[in-house]
Short mmCIF file of N, CA and C in Angstrom, two decimals:
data_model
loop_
_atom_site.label_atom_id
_atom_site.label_comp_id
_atom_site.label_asym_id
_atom_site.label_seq_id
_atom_site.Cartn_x
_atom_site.Cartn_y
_atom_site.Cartn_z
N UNK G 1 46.08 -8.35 -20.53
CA UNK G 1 44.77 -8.95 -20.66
C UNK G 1 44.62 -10.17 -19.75
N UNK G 2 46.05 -11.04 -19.95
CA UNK G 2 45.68 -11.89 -18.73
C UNK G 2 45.10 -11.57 -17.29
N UNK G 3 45.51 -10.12 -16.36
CA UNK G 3 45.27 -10.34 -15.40
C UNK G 3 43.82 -10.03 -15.39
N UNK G 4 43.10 -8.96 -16.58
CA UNK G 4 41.67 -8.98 -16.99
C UNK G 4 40.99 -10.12 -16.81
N UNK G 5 40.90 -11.05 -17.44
CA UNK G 5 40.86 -12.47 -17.45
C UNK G 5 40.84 -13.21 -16.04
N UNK G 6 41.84 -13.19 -15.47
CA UNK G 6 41.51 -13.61 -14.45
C UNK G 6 40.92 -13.40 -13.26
N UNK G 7 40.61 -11.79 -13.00
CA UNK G 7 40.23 -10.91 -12.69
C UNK G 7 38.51 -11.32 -12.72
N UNK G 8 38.19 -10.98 -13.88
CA UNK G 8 36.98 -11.80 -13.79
C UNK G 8 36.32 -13.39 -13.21
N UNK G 9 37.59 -13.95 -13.91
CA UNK G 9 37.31 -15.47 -13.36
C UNK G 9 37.37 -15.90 -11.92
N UNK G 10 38.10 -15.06 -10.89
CA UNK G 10 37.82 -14.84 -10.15
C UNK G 10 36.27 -14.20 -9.14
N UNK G 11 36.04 -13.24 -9.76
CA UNK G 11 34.65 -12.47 -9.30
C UNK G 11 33.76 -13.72 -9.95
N UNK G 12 33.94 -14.08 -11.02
CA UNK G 12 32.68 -15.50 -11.12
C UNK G 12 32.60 -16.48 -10.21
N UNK G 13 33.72 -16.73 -9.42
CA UNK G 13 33.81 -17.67 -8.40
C UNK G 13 33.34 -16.65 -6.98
N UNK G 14 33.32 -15.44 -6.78
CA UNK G 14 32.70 -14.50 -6.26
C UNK G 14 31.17 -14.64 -5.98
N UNK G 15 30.81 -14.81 -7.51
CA UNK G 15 29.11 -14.71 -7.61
C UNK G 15 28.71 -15.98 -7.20
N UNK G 16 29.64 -17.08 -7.97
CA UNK G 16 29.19 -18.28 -7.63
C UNK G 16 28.78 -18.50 -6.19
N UNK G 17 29.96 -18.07 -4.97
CA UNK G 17 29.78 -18.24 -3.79
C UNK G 17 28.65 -17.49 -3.35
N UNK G 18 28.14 -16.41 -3.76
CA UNK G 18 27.28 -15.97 -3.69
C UNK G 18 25.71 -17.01 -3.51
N UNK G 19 25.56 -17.65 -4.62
CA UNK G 19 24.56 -18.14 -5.09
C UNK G 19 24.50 -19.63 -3.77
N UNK G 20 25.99 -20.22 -3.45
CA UNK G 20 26.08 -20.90 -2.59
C UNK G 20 25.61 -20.49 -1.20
N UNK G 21 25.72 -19.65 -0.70
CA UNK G 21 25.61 -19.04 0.50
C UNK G 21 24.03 -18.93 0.76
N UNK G 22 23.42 -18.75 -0.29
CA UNK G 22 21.92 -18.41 -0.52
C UNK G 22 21.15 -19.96 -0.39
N UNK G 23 21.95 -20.55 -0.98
CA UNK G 23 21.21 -22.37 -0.94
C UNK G 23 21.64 -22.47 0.67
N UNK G 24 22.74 -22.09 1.08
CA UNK G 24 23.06 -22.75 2.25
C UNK G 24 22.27 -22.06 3.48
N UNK G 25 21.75 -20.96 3.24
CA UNK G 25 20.89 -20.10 4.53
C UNK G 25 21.81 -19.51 4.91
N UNK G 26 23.22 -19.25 4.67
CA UNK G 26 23.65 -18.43 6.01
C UNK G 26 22.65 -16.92 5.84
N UNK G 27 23.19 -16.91 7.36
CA UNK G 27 22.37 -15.85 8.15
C UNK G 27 23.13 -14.42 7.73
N UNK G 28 22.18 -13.70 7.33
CA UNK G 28 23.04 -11.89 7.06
C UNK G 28 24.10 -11.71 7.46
N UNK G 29 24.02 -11.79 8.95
CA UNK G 29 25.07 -11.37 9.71
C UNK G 29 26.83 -12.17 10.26
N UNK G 30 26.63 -13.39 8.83
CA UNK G 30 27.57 -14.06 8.88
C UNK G 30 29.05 -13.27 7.95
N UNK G 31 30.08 -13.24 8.55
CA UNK G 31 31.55 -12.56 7.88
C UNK G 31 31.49 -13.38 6.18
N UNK G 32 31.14 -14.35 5.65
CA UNK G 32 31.08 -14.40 4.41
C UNK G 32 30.21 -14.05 3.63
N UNK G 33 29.17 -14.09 4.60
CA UNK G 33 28.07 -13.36 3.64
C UNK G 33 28.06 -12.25 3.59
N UNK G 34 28.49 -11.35 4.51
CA UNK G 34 28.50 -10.18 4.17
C UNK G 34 29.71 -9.74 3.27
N UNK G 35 30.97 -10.16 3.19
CA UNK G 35 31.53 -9.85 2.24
C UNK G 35 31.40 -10.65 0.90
N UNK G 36 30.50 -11.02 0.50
CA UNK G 36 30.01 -11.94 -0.53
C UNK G 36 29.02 -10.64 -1.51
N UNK G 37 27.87 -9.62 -0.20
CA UNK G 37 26.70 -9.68 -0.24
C UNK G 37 27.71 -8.21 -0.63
N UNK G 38 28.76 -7.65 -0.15
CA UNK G 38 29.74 -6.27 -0.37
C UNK G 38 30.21 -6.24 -2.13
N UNK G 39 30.58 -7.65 -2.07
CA UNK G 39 31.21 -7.98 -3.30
C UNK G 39 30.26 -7.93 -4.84
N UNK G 40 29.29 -8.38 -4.57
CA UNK G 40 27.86 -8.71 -5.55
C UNK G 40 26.73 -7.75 -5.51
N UNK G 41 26.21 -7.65 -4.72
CA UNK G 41 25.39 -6.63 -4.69
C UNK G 41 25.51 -4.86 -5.57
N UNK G 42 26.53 -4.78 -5.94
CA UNK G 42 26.42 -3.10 -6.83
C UNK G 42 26.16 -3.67 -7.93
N UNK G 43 25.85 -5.17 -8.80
CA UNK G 43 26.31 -5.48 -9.96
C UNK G 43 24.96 -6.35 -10.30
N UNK G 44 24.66 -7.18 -9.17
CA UNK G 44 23.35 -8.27 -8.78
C UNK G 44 21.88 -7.23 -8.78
N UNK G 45 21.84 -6.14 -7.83
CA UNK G 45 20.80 -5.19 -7.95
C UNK G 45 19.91 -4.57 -9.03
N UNK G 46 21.02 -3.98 -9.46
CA UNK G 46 20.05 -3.64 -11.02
C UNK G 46 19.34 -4.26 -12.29
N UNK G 47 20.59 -5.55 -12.05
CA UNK G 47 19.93 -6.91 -13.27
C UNK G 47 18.60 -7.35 -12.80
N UNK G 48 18.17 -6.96 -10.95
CA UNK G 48 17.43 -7.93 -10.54
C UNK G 48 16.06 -6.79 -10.97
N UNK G 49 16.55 -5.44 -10.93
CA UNK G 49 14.96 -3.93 -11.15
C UNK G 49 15.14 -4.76 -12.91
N UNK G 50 15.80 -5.11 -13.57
CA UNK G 50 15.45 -4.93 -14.96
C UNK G 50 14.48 -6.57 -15.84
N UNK G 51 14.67 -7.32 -14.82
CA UNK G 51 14.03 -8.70 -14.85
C UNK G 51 13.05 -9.47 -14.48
N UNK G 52 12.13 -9.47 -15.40
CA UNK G 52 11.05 -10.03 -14.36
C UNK G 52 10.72 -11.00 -13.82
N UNK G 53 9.66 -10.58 -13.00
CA UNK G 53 9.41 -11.22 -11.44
C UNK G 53 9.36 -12.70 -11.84
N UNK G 54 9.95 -13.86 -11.67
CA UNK G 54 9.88 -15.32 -11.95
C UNK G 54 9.28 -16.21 -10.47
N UNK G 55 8.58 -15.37 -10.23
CA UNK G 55 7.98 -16.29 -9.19
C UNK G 55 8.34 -16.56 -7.95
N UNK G 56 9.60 -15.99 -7.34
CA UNK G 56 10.29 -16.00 -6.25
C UNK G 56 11.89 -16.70 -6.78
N UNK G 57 12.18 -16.88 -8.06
CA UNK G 57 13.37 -17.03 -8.20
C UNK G 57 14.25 -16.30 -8.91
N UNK G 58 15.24 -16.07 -8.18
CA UNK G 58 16.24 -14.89 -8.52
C UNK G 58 17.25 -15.67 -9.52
N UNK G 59 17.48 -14.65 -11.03
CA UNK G 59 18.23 -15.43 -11.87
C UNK G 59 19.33 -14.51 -12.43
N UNK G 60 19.52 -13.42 -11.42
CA UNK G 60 20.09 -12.16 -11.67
C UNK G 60 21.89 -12.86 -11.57
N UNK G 61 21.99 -14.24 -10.67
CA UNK G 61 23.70 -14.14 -10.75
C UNK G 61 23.93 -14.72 -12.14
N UNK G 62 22.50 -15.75 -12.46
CA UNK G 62 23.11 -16.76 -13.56
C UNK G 62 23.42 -15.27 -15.12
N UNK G 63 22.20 -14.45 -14.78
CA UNK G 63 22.48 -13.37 -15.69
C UNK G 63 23.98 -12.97 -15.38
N UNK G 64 24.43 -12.32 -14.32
CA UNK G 64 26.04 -11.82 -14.17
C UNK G 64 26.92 -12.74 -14.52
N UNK G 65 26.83 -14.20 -14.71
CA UNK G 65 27.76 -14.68 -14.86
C UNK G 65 27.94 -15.39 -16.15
N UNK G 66 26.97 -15.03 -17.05
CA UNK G 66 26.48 -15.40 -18.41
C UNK G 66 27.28 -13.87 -19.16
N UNK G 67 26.95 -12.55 -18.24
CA UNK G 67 27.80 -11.44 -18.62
C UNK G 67 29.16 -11.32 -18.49
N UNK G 68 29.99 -12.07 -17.43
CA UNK G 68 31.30 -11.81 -17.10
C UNK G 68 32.17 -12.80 -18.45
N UNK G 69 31.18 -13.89 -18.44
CA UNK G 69 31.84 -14.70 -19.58
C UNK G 69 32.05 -14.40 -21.15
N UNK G 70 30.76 -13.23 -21.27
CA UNK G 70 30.58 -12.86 -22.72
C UNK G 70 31.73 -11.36 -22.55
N UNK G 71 32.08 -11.16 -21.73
CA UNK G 71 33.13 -9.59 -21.85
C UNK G 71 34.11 -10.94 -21.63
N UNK G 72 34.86 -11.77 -21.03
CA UNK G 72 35.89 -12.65 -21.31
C UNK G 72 35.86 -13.23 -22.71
N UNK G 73 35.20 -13.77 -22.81
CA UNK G 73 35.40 -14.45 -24.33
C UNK G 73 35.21 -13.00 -25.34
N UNK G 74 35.29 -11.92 -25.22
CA UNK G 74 35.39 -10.94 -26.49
C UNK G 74 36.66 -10.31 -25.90
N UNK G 75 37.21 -10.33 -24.19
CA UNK G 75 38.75 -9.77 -24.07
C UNK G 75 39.78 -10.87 -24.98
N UNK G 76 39.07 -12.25 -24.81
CA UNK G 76 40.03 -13.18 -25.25
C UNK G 76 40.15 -13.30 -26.86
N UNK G 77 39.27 -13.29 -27.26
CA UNK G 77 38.89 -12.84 -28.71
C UNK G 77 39.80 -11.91 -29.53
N UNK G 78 39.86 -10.95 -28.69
CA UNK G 78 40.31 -9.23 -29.33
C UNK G 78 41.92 -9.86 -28.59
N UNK G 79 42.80 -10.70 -28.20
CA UNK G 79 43.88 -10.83 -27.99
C UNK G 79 44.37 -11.58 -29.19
N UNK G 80 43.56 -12.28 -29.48
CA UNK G 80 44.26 -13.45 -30.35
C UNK G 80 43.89 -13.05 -32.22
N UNK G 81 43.39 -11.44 -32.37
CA UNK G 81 43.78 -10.90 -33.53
C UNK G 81 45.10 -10.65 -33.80
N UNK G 82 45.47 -10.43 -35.00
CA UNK G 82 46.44 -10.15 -35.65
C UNK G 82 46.69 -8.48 -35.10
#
């Protein structure tokens, strides 16, 4: 379960950079953004068809990363039963 765990906590620092990259402008065609945009995007996409439109702001990572934490805290949960 640990490497579960970290596994995730990792990809949250994934999304996070994600969300950084987006404040910062890089350009599409930059090597982090695109493996940022490789990394996030199969997971970021669909939260974004199921959410509505907020006006031009996208809240689809804070959603993924509100999700990665609630499957961690129930892996961590389900370890520390009897």
């Amino acid at each position: 379960m640990q490497i579960l765990t970290l596994l995730l906590d990792g990809y949250s620092l994934i999304v996070f950079g994600t969300v950084l990259a987006s404040w910062m402008q890089l350009p599409q065609s930059h090597p982090i953004t695109n493996f940022l945009r490789t990394m996030t995007e199969p997971l970021l996409d669909p939260i974004r068809r199921h959410l509505p439109d907020m006006g031009g702001l996208d809240f689809s990572a804070f959603v993924l990363l509100i999700g990665i934490r609630l499957v961690r805290g129930i892996l961590l949960s389900g370890t520390m039963a009897p």
